[in-house]
Tab-separated table of C-alpha atoms in Angstrom:
chain	number	residue	atom	x	y	z
H	1	MET	CA	-87.392	-52.770	-109.731
H	2	ILE	CA	-90.289	-51.944	-107.344
H	3	THR	CA	-89.721	-49.401	-104.655
H	4	GLY	CA	-92.063	-47.806	-102.268
H	5	GLU	CA	-93.134	-46.785	-98.723
H	6	VAL	CA	-95.321	-48.487	-96.202
H	7	ASN	CA	-97.456	-46.160	-94.109
H	8	SER	CA	-100.288	-46.187	-91.620
H	9	PRO	CA	-102.606	-43.457	-90.387
H	10	ASP	CA	-100.140	-42.955	-87.709
H	11	GLY	CA	-97.025	-42.865	-89.801
H	12	PRO	CA	-94.419	-45.234	-91.425
H	13	VAL	CA	-94.862	-49.045	-90.694
H	14	PRO	CA	-91.435	-50.429	-89.966
H	15	PHE	CA	-90.357	-54.055	-91.012
H	16	ALA	CA	-93.475	-54.700	-92.874
H	17	ASN	CA	-93.387	-57.833	-95.245
H	18	ILE	CA	-93.825	-57.165	-98.924
H	19	TYR	CA	-94.040	-59.964	-101.518
H	20	LEU	CA	-95.553	-61.094	-104.704
H	21	ARG	CA	-98.107	-63.735	-104.270
H	22	GLY	CA	-97.206	-67.107	-105.736
H	23	THR	CA	-93.700	-66.286	-106.214
H	24	SER	CA	-90.353	-66.329	-104.279
H	25	HIS	CA	-89.873	-62.475	-104.526
H	26	GLY	CA	-90.233	-60.724	-101.194
H	27	THR	CA	-88.517	-58.315	-98.832
H	28	SER	CA	-88.911	-56.355	-95.528
H	29	ALA	CA	-89.295	-52.645	-95.281
H	30	ASP	CA	-86.762	-50.863	-93.145
H	31	GLU	CA	-87.246	-48.908	-89.957
H	32	ASN	CA	-88.847	-46.010	-91.987
H	33	GLY	CA	-91.058	-48.212	-93.960
H	34	ILE	CA	-88.991	-48.052	-97.144
H	35	PHE	CA	-88.675	-51.251	-99.206
H	36	THR	CA	-87.134	-52.345	-102.593
H	37	LEU	CA	-87.886	-55.388	-104.722
H	38	GLN	CA	-85.277	-56.164	-107.456
H	39	ASN	CA	-84.887	-58.363	-110.437
H	40	ILE	CA	-88.654	-58.746	-111.015
H	41	PRO	CA	-89.423	-60.280	-114.474
H	42	LYS	CA	-92.039	-58.446	-116.725
H	43	GLY	CA	-95.616	-59.618	-116.077
H	44	SER	CA	-98.645	-59.136	-113.944
H	45	TYR	CA	-98.675	-59.880	-110.103
H	46	VAL	CA	-100.521	-59.390	-106.939
H	47	LEU	CA	-98.518	-57.496	-104.392
H	48	LEU	CA	-99.164	-58.116	-100.749
H	49	ALA	CA	-97.958	-56.129	-97.700
H	50	THR	CA	-98.467	-57.410	-94.205
H	51	ALA	CA	-97.479	-56.265	-90.766
H	52	VAL	CA	-98.486	-57.498	-87.281
H	53	GLY	CA	-101.544	-55.392	-86.130
H	54	TYR	CA	-102.619	-54.374	-89.642
H	55	GLU	CA	-104.997	-55.587	-92.382
H	56	PRO	CA	-103.240	-57.203	-95.264
H	57	PHE	CA	-102.712	-54.919	-98.264
H	58	ARG	CA	-103.326	-56.248	-101.891
H	59	LYS	CA	-102.693	-54.658	-105.091
H	60	LYS	CA	-102.586	-55.875	-108.740
H	61	ILE	CA	-99.647	-54.445	-110.504
H	62	GLY	CA	-98.279	-54.912	-114.123
H	63	LEU	CA	-94.710	-54.470	-115.091
H	64	ASP	CA	-95.048	-55.047	-118.880
H	65	ASN	CA	-95.315	-51.331	-119.705
H	66	VAL	CA	-93.185	-49.765	-116.937
H	67	ARG	CA	-89.975	-48.063	-117.793
H	68	GLY	CA	-87.551	-47.691	-114.977
H	69	ASN	CA	-88.765	-48.205	-111.328
H	70	LEU	CA	-92.327	-48.659	-110.205
H	71	LEU	CA	-93.081	-46.430	-107.227
H	72	LEU	CA	-95.738	-47.544	-104.771
H	73	GLN	CA	-97.289	-45.836	-101.733
H	74	ILE	CA	-98.899	-48.478	-99.525
H	75	THR	CA	-101.163	-47.581	-96.696
H	76	LEU	CA	-102.038	-50.159	-94.017
H	77	ASP	CA	-105.093	-49.970	-92.116
H	78	PRO	CA	-105.234	-51.196	-88.324
H	79	ALA	CA	-106.664	-54.698	-87.918
H	80	ALA	CA	-109.740	-55.346	-85.801
H	81	GLU	CA	-109.344	-59.082	-86.338
H	82	GLN	CA	-107.295	-61.200	-88.742
H	83	LEU	CA	-109.768	-63.220	-90.854
H	84	ASP	CA	-108.461	-63.418	-94.409
H	85	GLU	CA	-105.093	-64.943	-94.350
H	86	THR	CA	-103.644	-66.830	-97.237
H	87	VAL	CA	-103.867	-70.588	-96.663
H	88	VAL	CA	-102.699	-73.670	-98.770
H	89	THR	CA	-103.815	-76.610	-96.716
H	90	GLY	CA	-107.501	-76.999	-97.606
H	91	THR	CA	-107.097	-77.089	-101.469
H	92	LEU	CA	-103.245	-77.641	-101.964
H	93	LYS	CA	-102.946	-74.159	-103.519
H	94	PRO	CA	-102.807	-70.583	-102.072
H	95	VAL	CA	-106.150	-69.119	-101.552
H	96	ASN	CA	-107.569	-66.484	-99.195
H	97	ARG	CA	-109.085	-68.029	-96.215
H	98	LEU	CA	-112.472	-66.704	-96.658
H	99	GLU	CA	-112.554	-67.782	-100.284
H	100	SER	CA	-111.562	-71.431	-99.384
H	101	PRO	CA	-114.600	-73.947	-99.542
H	102	VAL	CA	-112.597	-76.040	-96.967
H	103	PRO	CA	-112.593	-74.449	-93.333
H	104	VAL	CA	-108.983	-73.819	-92.406
H	105	GLU	CA	-107.972	-72.568	-88.995
H	106	VAL	CA	-104.702	-70.486	-89.083
H	107	TYR	CA	-102.525	-69.711	-86.076
H	108	SER	CA	-99.653	-67.314	-86.332
H	109	PRO	CA	-96.356	-66.952	-84.322
H	110	ALA	CA	-98.216	-64.270	-82.356
H	111	PHE	CA	-100.551	-67.043	-81.080
H	112	LEU	CA	-97.638	-69.162	-80.103
H	113	LYS	CA	-95.958	-66.454	-78.150
H	114	LYS	CA	-98.998	-65.722	-75.985
H	115	ASN	CA	-98.141	-68.895	-74.179
H	116	PRO	CA	-94.623	-69.785	-74.767
H	117	THR	CA	-93.973	-73.485	-75.209
H	118	PRO	CA	-90.811	-75.397	-76.499
H	119	SER	CA	-92.552	-77.380	-79.249
H	120	LEU	CA	-95.537	-77.718	-81.422
H	121	PHE	CA	-96.989	-80.518	-79.389
H	122	GLU	CA	-97.437	-78.258	-76.237
H	123	ALA	CA	-98.534	-75.119	-78.245
H	124	LEU	CA	-101.640	-77.014	-79.784
H	125	GLN	CA	-103.229	-77.566	-76.267
H	126	ASN	CA	-104.806	-74.041	-76.681
H	127	VAL	CA	-106.656	-74.873	-80.038
H	128	ASN	CA	-110.310	-75.787	-79.667
H	129	GLY	CA	-111.008	-79.242	-80.949
H	130	VAL	CA	-107.358	-80.224	-81.021
H	131	ARG	CA	-105.944	-82.157	-77.893
H	132	PRO	CA	-102.387	-83.111	-77.370
H	133	GLN	CA	-102.517	-86.246	-75.304
H	134	ILE	CA	-99.849	-87.904	-73.096
H	135	ASN	CA	-100.299	-91.637	-73.463
H	136	CYS	CA	-97.612	-92.823	-71.107
H	137	ASN	CA	-96.751	-91.227	-67.649
H	138	VAL	CA	-93.146	-92.712	-67.613
H	139	CYS	CA	-91.814	-91.894	-71.129
H	140	ASN	CA	-94.340	-89.050	-71.846
H	141	THR	CA	-95.124	-90.317	-75.494
H	142	GLY	CA	-98.025	-88.493	-76.891
H	143	ASP	CA	-100.161	-87.920	-79.936
H	144	ILE	CA	-102.725	-85.315	-81.193
H	145	HIS	CA	-106.372	-85.914	-81.267
H	146	ILE	CA	-108.734	-83.884	-83.643
H	147	ASN	CA	-112.440	-83.786	-82.651
H	148	GLY	CA	-112.157	-86.894	-80.486
H	149	LEU	CA	-110.469	-89.198	-82.978
H	150	GLU	CA	-107.344	-90.986	-81.907
H	151	GLY	CA	-103.930	-89.723	-82.815
H	152	PRO	CA	-103.088	-92.069	-85.620
H	153	TYR	CA	-106.117	-90.553	-87.572
H	154	THR	CA	-104.269	-87.130	-87.574
H	155	LEU	CA	-101.911	-86.356	-90.343
H	156	VAL	CA	-98.938	-83.870	-89.311
H	157	MET	CA	-97.116	-82.346	-92.139
H	158	ILE	CA	-94.215	-79.915	-92.626
H	159	ASP	CA	-94.692	-77.596	-95.625
H	160	GLY	CA	-97.325	-79.912	-97.040
H	161	MET	CA	-95.088	-83.026	-96.823
H	162	PRO	CA	-96.320	-85.918	-94.871
H	163	ILE	CA	-93.074	-86.772	-93.028
H	164	VAL	CA	-94.307	-87.049	-89.616
H	165	SER	CA	-95.714	-90.679	-89.221
H	166	GLY	CA	-95.055	-93.996	-87.672
H	167	LEU	CA	-92.131	-93.749	-85.270
H	168	GLY	CA	-91.958	-90.031	-85.675
H	169	SER	CA	-95.567	-89.434	-84.562
H	170	VAL	CA	-94.654	-90.944	-81.077
H	171	TYR	CA	-91.504	-89.038	-80.036
H	172	GLY	CA	-90.902	-86.728	-83.067
H	173	LEU	CA	-93.778	-84.280	-82.355
H	174	THR	CA	-91.870	-82.680	-79.520
H	175	GLY	CA	-88.937	-82.018	-81.853
H	176	ILE	CA	-90.723	-79.323	-84.072
H	177	PRO	CA	-89.673	-76.044	-82.382
H	178	ASN	CA	-91.903	-72.970	-82.607
H	179	SER	CA	-89.061	-70.772	-83.819
H	180	LEU	CA	-89.324	-72.422	-87.353
H	181	ILE	CA	-93.132	-71.830	-87.752
H	182	GLU	CA	-94.499	-69.101	-89.919
H	183	GLN	CA	-98.049	-70.282	-89.397
H	184	ILE	CA	-99.985	-73.487	-88.474
H	185	GLU	CA	-102.960	-74.504	-90.657
H	186	ILE	CA	-105.514	-76.965	-89.238
H	187	VAL	CA	-108.318	-78.801	-91.150
H	188	LYS	CA	-110.788	-80.650	-88.874
H	189	GLY	CA	-112.377	-83.691	-90.799
H	190	PRO	CA	-111.281	-85.746	-93.848
H	191	ALA	CA	-108.743	-84.191	-96.200
H	192	SER	CA	-107.599	-87.478	-97.593
H	193	SER	CA	-108.258	-86.864	-101.310
H	194	LEU	CA	-105.252	-84.519	-101.499
H	195	TYR	CA	-102.896	-85.676	-98.687
H	196	GLY	CA	-103.344	-89.437	-98.468
H	197	SER	CA	-105.810	-91.683	-96.875
H	198	GLU	CA	-104.441	-91.398	-93.346
H	199	ALA	CA	-105.846	-87.899	-92.897
H	200	VAL	CA	-109.293	-89.123	-91.649
H	201	GLY	CA	-109.645	-87.155	-88.587
H	202	GLY	CA	-107.917	-84.027	-89.878
H	203	LEU	CA	-104.466	-82.656	-90.510
H	204	ILE	CA	-102.132	-80.136	-89.138
H	205	ASN	CA	-99.708	-78.458	-91.630
H	206	VAL	CA	-96.882	-76.697	-90.317
H	207	ILE	CA	-95.659	-73.821	-92.659
H	208	THR	CA	-92.020	-72.978	-92.008
H	209	LYS	CA	-90.737	-69.407	-92.493
H	210	HIS	CA	-89.953	-67.912	-95.777
H	211	ALA	CA	-86.205	-67.183	-95.880
H	212	PRO	CA	-86.387	-63.841	-97.729
H	213	LEU	CA	-88.985	-62.568	-95.326
H	214	ALA	CA	-87.337	-63.791	-92.021
H	215	PRO	CA	-85.410	-61.330	-89.743
H	216	GLU	CA	-81.703	-61.089	-89.907
H	217	PHE	CA	-81.419	-62.497	-86.319
H	218	SER	CA	-83.778	-63.651	-83.799
H	219	ALA	CA	-83.315	-65.282	-80.261
H	220	ASP	CA	-85.864	-66.480	-77.688
H	221	ALA	CA	-85.295	-68.101	-74.479
H	222	PHE	CA	-87.280	-69.127	-71.343
H	223	VAL	CA	-86.988	-71.010	-68.134
H	224	THR	CA	-89.747	-72.545	-66.046
H	225	GLY	CA	-90.085	-73.093	-62.324
H	226	TRP	CA	-89.477	-76.853	-62.767
H	227	GLY	CA	-86.143	-76.255	-64.376
H	228	GLU	CA	-86.934	-76.496	-68.085
H	229	TYR	CA	-84.660	-74.436	-70.332
H	230	ASN	CA	-85.600	-73.589	-73.879
H	231	LEU	CA	-83.489	-71.636	-76.312
H	232	ASP	CA	-84.378	-70.647	-80.007
H	233	VAL	CA	-81.910	-68.913	-82.306
H	234	GLY	CA	-82.528	-67.931	-85.885
H	235	ALA	CA	-80.661	-66.234	-88.587
H	236	LYS	CA	-81.057	-65.238	-92.282
H	237	ILE	CA	-77.930	-65.549	-94.476
H	238	GLY	CA	-77.750	-64.046	-97.963
H	239	VAL	CA	-75.549	-66.489	-99.741
H	240	SER	CA	-75.955	-64.656	-103.100
H	241	GLU	CA	-78.229	-62.249	-104.905
H	242	ASN	CA	-80.601	-65.010	-105.711
H	243	THR	CA	-80.209	-67.194	-102.677
H	244	ASP	CA	-81.263	-66.813	-99.139
H	245	VAL	CA	-80.748	-69.300	-96.242
H	246	LEU	CA	-82.745	-69.580	-93.072
H	247	LEU	CA	-80.948	-71.238	-90.148
H	248	GLY	CA	-82.707	-72.127	-87.025
H	249	VAL	CA	-81.297	-73.897	-83.856
H	250	ASN	CA	-83.378	-75.042	-80.851
H	251	TYR	CA	-82.173	-76.485	-77.723
H	252	PHE	CA	-84.405	-77.881	-74.726
H	253	ASN	CA	-83.052	-79.282	-71.525
H	254	TYR	CA	-84.849	-80.660	-68.470
H	255	ASP	CA	-82.714	-82.906	-66.155
H	256	ILE	CA	-84.109	-82.404	-62.582
H	257	PRO	CA	-86.039	-85.464	-61.403
H	258	ILE	CA	-89.195	-84.378	-59.499
H	259	ASP	CA	-91.633	-86.536	-57.597
H	260	GLU	CA	-94.452	-84.375	-56.291
H	261	ASN	CA	-96.798	-87.215	-55.592
H	262	GLY	CA	-94.391	-89.519	-53.724
H	263	ASP	CA	-94.848	-92.567	-55.822
H	264	ASN	CA	-90.996	-92.818	-56.421
H	265	PHE	CA	-91.437	-92.203	-60.209
H	266	THR	CA	-90.648	-89.160	-62.145
H	267	ASP	CA	-93.578	-86.862	-62.742
H	268	VAL	CA	-92.237	-85.425	-66.026
H	269	THR	CA	-89.746	-87.141	-68.357
H	270	LEU	CA	-86.322	-85.857	-68.344
H	271	GLN	CA	-85.276	-84.524	-71.799
H	272	ASN	CA	-82.204	-83.253	-73.517
H	273	ARG	CA	-82.938	-82.269	-77.126
H	274	ILE	CA	-81.433	-80.380	-80.116
H	275	SER	CA	-82.960	-79.491	-83.456
H	276	VAL	CA	-81.198	-77.760	-86.287
H	277	PHE	CA	-83.101	-76.505	-89.313
H	278	GLN	CA	-81.901	-74.976	-92.548
H	279	LYS	CA	-84.007	-73.754	-95.468
H	280	TRP	CA	-82.805	-72.565	-98.859
H	281	ASN	CA	-84.846	-70.262	-101.060
H	282	MET	CA	-83.598	-69.785	-104.574
H	283	LYS	CA	-84.960	-67.093	-106.804
H	284	ARG	CA	-85.611	-68.112	-110.491
H	285	ASN	CA	-86.695	-66.651	-113.619
H	286	ASN	CA	-90.538	-65.871	-113.927
H	287	ALA	CA	-90.789	-66.205	-110.201
H	288	ARG	CA	-90.775	-69.942	-110.229
H	289	ILE	CA	-90.533	-71.819	-106.964
H	290	PHE	CA	-87.507	-73.691	-105.743
H	291	THR	CA	-86.992	-74.247	-102.039
H	292	LEU	CA	-84.916	-76.864	-100.175
H	293	ALA	CA	-84.977	-77.598	-96.423
H	294	GLY	CA	-83.390	-80.003	-94.038
H	295	ARG	CA	-83.617	-80.669	-90.381
H	296	PHE	CA	-81.597	-82.810	-87.881
H	297	PHE	CA	-83.032	-83.722	-84.475
H	298	TYR	CA	-81.550	-85.684	-81.643
H	299	GLU	CA	-83.278	-86.342	-78.222
H	300	ASP	CA	-82.182	-88.336	-75.099
H	301	ARG	CA	-85.256	-88.842	-72.766
H	302	TRP	CA	-85.814	-91.031	-69.730
H	303	GLY	CA	-88.298	-91.554	-66.965
H	304	GLY	CA	-88.935	-94.225	-64.350
H	305	GLU	CA	-87.959	-94.684	-60.661
H	306	MET	CA	-86.099	-91.812	-59.055
H	307	GLN	CA	-82.985	-93.793	-58.319
H	308	TRP	CA	-82.459	-94.599	-62.076
H	309	THR	CA	-79.313	-93.552	-63.729
H	310	PRO	CA	-77.910	-94.324	-67.189
H	311	GLU	CA	-75.850	-97.174	-65.576
H	312	PHE	CA	-79.113	-99.138	-65.033
H	313	ARG	CA	-80.178	-98.683	-68.609
H	314	GLY	CA	-81.574	-102.171	-69.902
H	315	GLY	CA	-81.339	-103.817	-66.503
H	316	ASP	CA	-84.075	-105.027	-64.044
H	317	GLU	CA	-82.772	-103.730	-60.832
H	318	ILE	CA	-84.386	-100.189	-61.160
H	319	TYR	CA	-87.045	-99.634	-63.578
H	320	GLY	CA	-86.488	-96.919	-66.237
H	321	GLU	CA	-87.616	-96.185	-69.814
H	322	SER	CA	-84.752	-94.603	-71.863
H	323	ILE	CA	-85.161	-93.428	-75.486
H	324	TYR	CA	-82.472	-92.167	-77.822
H	325	THR	CA	-83.941	-90.664	-81.030
H	326	ARG	CA	-82.050	-89.651	-84.042
H	327	ARG	CA	-83.835	-88.084	-87.041
H	328	TRP	CA	-83.060	-86.199	-90.188
H	329	GLU	CA	-85.351	-84.820	-92.832
H	330	ILE	CA	-85.118	-83.205	-96.199
H	331	LEU	CA	-87.901	-81.686	-98.289
H	332	GLY	CA	-88.315	-79.268	-101.128
H	333	LYS	CA	-90.325	-77.846	-103.924
H	334	TYR	CA	-89.340	-77.301	-107.545
H	335	GLN	CA	-91.554	-75.625	-110.157
H	336	LEU	CA	-90.784	-77.104	-113.611
H	337	PRO	CA	-89.550	-74.477	-116.232
H	338	VAL	CA	-92.585	-75.003	-118.481
H	339	LYS	CA	-95.552	-72.710	-119.355
H	340	GLU	CA	-98.038	-74.763	-117.456
H	341	LYS	CA	-97.938	-74.564	-113.587
H	342	LEU	CA	-96.250	-77.919	-112.674
H	343	LEU	CA	-94.924	-78.286	-109.198
H	344	PHE	CA	-92.849	-81.176	-107.949
H	345	SER	CA	-92.632	-81.722	-104.225
H	346	PHE	CA	-90.555	-84.217	-102.454
H	347	SER	CA	-89.551	-85.290	-98.848
H	348	TYR	CA	-87.373	-87.919	-97.263
H	349	ASN	CA	-86.703	-88.816	-93.611
H	350	ASP	CA	-84.722	-91.299	-91.625
H	351	HIS	CA	-85.892	-91.989	-88.138
H	352	SER	CA	-83.750	-94.195	-85.702
H	353	GLN	CA	-84.838	-95.139	-82.213
H	354	ASN	CA	-82.771	-96.935	-79.534
H	355	SER	CA	-84.850	-97.550	-76.548
H	356	VAL	CA	-85.401	-99.701	-73.516
H	357	TYR	CA	-88.481	-100.206	-71.442
H	358	GLY	CA	-87.203	-101.719	-68.259
H	359	ASP	CA	-85.055	-104.787	-69.309
H	360	LEU	CA	-86.896	-104.880	-72.716
H	361	PRO	CA	-84.806	-103.342	-75.632
H	362	TYR	CA	-86.595	-101.862	-78.642
H	363	LEU	CA	-84.531	-100.825	-81.554
H	364	ALA	CA	-86.296	-99.460	-84.666
H	365	ASP	CA	-85.569	-97.702	-87.915
H	366	GLN	CA	-87.990	-96.117	-90.326
H	367	ARG	CA	-87.516	-94.286	-93.704
H	368	ILE	CA	-90.154	-92.601	-95.530
H	369	GLY	CA	-89.724	-91.156	-98.881
H	370	PHE	CA	-92.452	-89.071	-100.773
H	371	GLY	CA	-92.766	-87.544	-104.237
H	372	GLN	CA	-95.604	-85.589	-105.739
H	373	LEU	CA	-96.202	-83.805	-109.045
H	374	THR	CA	-99.253	-81.483	-109.394
H	375	TRP	CA	-100.814	-79.598	-112.262
H	376	ASP	CA	-102.714	-76.476	-111.389
H	377	LYS	CA	-105.125	-75.282	-114.270
H	378	THR	CA	-107.860	-72.776	-114.501
H	379	MET	CA	-110.509	-73.215	-117.122
H	380	GLY	CA	-113.466	-70.956	-117.126
H	381	ARG	CA	-115.409	-71.591	-113.840
H	382	HIS	CA	-113.256	-74.689	-113.147
H	383	ASP	CA	-110.154	-74.479	-111.042
H	384	LEU	CA	-108.533	-77.749	-111.489
H	385	LEU	CA	-105.695	-79.555	-109.618
H	386	LEU	CA	-104.403	-82.883	-110.836
H	387	GLY	CA	-101.532	-84.880	-109.319
H	388	THR	CA	-99.717	-88.070	-108.944
H	389	ALA	CA	-97.694	-89.237	-105.899
H	390	LEU	CA	-95.535	-91.912	-104.777
H	391	ARG	CA	-94.818	-92.930	-101.156
H	392	TYR	CA	-92.071	-95.288	-100.004
H	393	ASN	CA	-92.173	-96.731	-96.477
H	394	TYR	CA	-89.294	-98.927	-94.757
H	395	TYR	CA	-89.742	-100.212	-91.204
H	396	ASP	CA	-87.649	-102.412	-89.275
H	397	ASP	CA	-87.437	-103.273	-85.514
H	398	SER	CA	-86.066	-105.797	-83.027
H	399	THR	CA	-89.525	-107.469	-82.511
H	400	PRO	CA	-91.044	-110.572	-84.251
H	401	ALA	CA	-93.311	-108.033	-86.182
H	402	THR	CA	-90.492	-107.751	-88.847
H	403	SER	CA	-89.155	-111.340	-88.707
H	404	ARG	CA	-90.056	-114.560	-90.687
H	405	LEU	CA	-88.787	-118.013	-89.667
H	406	ARG	CA	-85.938	-116.510	-87.560
H	407	ALA	CA	-84.826	-114.218	-90.496
H	408	ASN	CA	-85.202	-110.540	-90.420
H	409	GLU	CA	-87.631	-109.322	-92.943
H	410	PRO	CA	-88.286	-105.512	-92.625
H	411	ASP	CA	-91.727	-104.152	-93.758
H	412	GLU	CA	-91.214	-102.228	-97.149
H	413	VAL	CA	-93.992	-100.924	-99.202
H	414	MET	CA	-94.523	-98.446	-102.107
H	415	ILE	CA	-97.826	-96.790	-102.654
H	416	PRO	CA	-98.719	-94.820	-105.954
H	417	SER	CA	-101.337	-92.425	-106.032
H	418	LEU	CA	-103.425	-90.348	-108.395
H	419	PHE	CA	-105.756	-87.513	-107.456
H	420	VAL	CA	-108.034	-84.903	-109.017
H	421	GLN	CA	-109.790	-81.921	-107.450
H	422	ASP	CA	-112.109	-79.491	-109.236
H	423	GLU	CA	-113.391	-76.298	-107.495
H	424	ILE	CA	-116.433	-74.890	-109.518
H	425	SER	CA	-117.665	-71.351	-109.043
H	426	MET	CA	-121.331	-71.564	-109.512
H	427	SER	CA	-121.770	-67.906	-108.755
H	428	SER	CA	-120.106	-65.089	-106.783
H	429	ASN	CA	-121.413	-66.549	-103.579
H	430	VAL	CA	-121.586	-70.176	-104.136
H	431	SER	CA	-118.684	-72.590	-104.968
H	432	VAL	CA	-118.506	-76.391	-105.035
H	433	LEU	CA	-115.361	-78.530	-104.591
H	434	THR	CA	-115.153	-82.242	-105.574
H	435	GLY	CA	-112.124	-84.592	-105.345
H	436	LEU	CA	-111.056	-88.285	-105.678
H	437	ARG	CA	-107.802	-89.975	-104.692
H	438	TYR	CA	-106.803	-93.385	-105.663
H	439	ASP	CA	-104.050	-95.327	-103.845
H	440	TYR	CA	-102.771	-98.831	-104.410
H	441	ASP	CA	-101.371	-100.752	-101.529
H	442	ASN	CA	-100.241	-104.321	-102.454
H	443	ARG	CA	-101.307	-105.460	-98.997
H	444	HIS	CA	-104.854	-104.003	-99.194
H	445	GLY	CA	-105.430	-103.505	-102.995
H	446	ASN	CA	-107.255	-100.441	-104.353
H	447	ILE	CA	-108.139	-97.589	-102.184
H	448	PHE	CA	-110.561	-94.780	-103.170
H	449	THR	CA	-111.141	-91.813	-101.136
H	450	PRO	CA	-113.657	-89.241	-102.301
H	451	ARG	CA	-114.174	-85.825	-101.030
H	452	GLY	CA	-116.826	-83.033	-101.516
H	453	ALA	CA	-117.324	-79.432	-100.114
H	454	ILE	CA	-119.757	-76.578	-100.659
H	455	LYS	CA	-119.232	-72.931	-99.705
H	456	TRP	CA	-122.208	-70.467	-99.424
H	457	LYS	CA	-121.240	-66.977	-98.835
H	458	LEU	CA	-124.271	-65.243	-97.084
H	459	THR	CA	-122.489	-62.057	-96.439
H	460	ASP	CA	-118.864	-60.633	-96.351
H	461	GLN	CA	-118.542	-62.076	-92.802
H	462	ASP	CA	-120.981	-65.002	-92.868
H	463	ILE	CA	-120.060	-68.165	-94.656
H	464	LEU	CA	-121.554	-71.709	-94.558
H	465	ARG	CA	-119.344	-74.557	-95.397
H	466	PHE	CA	-120.435	-78.255	-95.940
H	467	ASN	CA	-117.699	-80.974	-96.040
H	468	LEU	CA	-117.837	-84.768	-96.513
H	469	GLY	CA	-115.099	-87.291	-97.154
H	470	THR	CA	-113.666	-90.716	-96.263
H	471	GLY	CA	-110.419	-92.199	-95.406
H	472	PHE	CA	-108.348	-95.463	-94.933
H	473	ARG	CA	-105.687	-96.022	-92.397
H	474	VAL	CA	-103.102	-98.966	-92.050
H	475	VAL	CA	-102.664	-99.800	-88.408
H	476	ASN	CA	-99.139	-99.335	-87.023
H	477	LEU	CA	-98.775	-101.352	-83.866
H	478	PHE	CA	-95.801	-99.318	-82.583
H	479	THR	CA	-97.954	-96.109	-82.900
H	480	GLU	CA	-100.632	-97.470	-80.798
H	481	GLU	CA	-98.608	-99.158	-78.130
H	482	HIS	CA	-94.998	-97.556	-78.307
H	483	ALA	CA	-93.548	-100.867	-77.546
H	484	ALA	CA	-94.281	-100.581	-73.822
């Protein structure tokens, strides 16, 4: 057992987060800065302590020769600026931000709270080089542009899983509430050798909160002058000694039609949305990883002429665009019980859309499954990551796009992949990263996407990074035109 106290030059630091890097062991200090970590296996670890407004604390500890409890005194220094967060998006493995050869921008919940918004889509409007764009003034569909490239070139992930694509990238982005977010990691530029060929313009990885480190209860609500209501509620539940559950509920409502410019059309789409999220964190022997998360999302939105009501849905008397969206997701990570570091990650989502654009109905279903196995291995100066992945995509709608000779024929494809990445430490100041991904699509054949990066550390605060990569994207007509 590890016990200790977290202090600063001004006294105890209440509610600091303490955890062992690369494991599922973590806890929060109490109001006096006292903490306890229990059931830690023998071995060597890196202990981290973090708190808002303080520099992260790191210390290597060994438990092999410790009898009884290990007592620690931790002192946190006030932070001038947070530069050295732990990130995973650039290289698919935890690394300090300053040491990563791939430039990764990190945004914490503190950034999101400076300008409260109901979802991820609105929150990203304050990030340089990232532009959420509304593509339809009636239904308010939107996508996210990175460095000027169109939205379909941006890959949006949750906990490293590519579950936001196709139908979900049009109306699903507004369904990711800020209350679930531990941090947002953004990579601008190609990252396709690790995450798939669609990550041409860049990627946005939403890291959800870690259940053992989440507060026991949290609530956040706001209302705007236009009558928008948003409520976020979160809770941590200790199911057993080795299992923690994080529960989050988000509700958003806007149902007051407003026409400021007098064109008889709603200025903002009316929305009624609920999202329920649950994440299970299981502690295992030797600090191996096992997490399982699920989310359900439902939204009813409409826009159009001011006189429109649900009774006119699908008719041609009064124009309106009405979209019902139902979506559920499941994702998880499981570290295999072997000596080598093998991690299996998986995700599956089902997205159903029932919509009408005037008198034109559009019904669509999409299911995406994804599985990935990675092997993390360090050999001398080489930090290797090898992996294989399989992606399944099912898409069916009410248009001729999925019909053949008057018979319905959904689009169904499986894409197997292999990838390798090698980060070479040339010296204490220079590192080189190379990567290659191979995908096979039965419609387009063999797809190779290489990637390279160089990091040159001039001083502790001055770093030059050079990145180069390619990508390949399959066109999705619905993503570009939203059936309008």
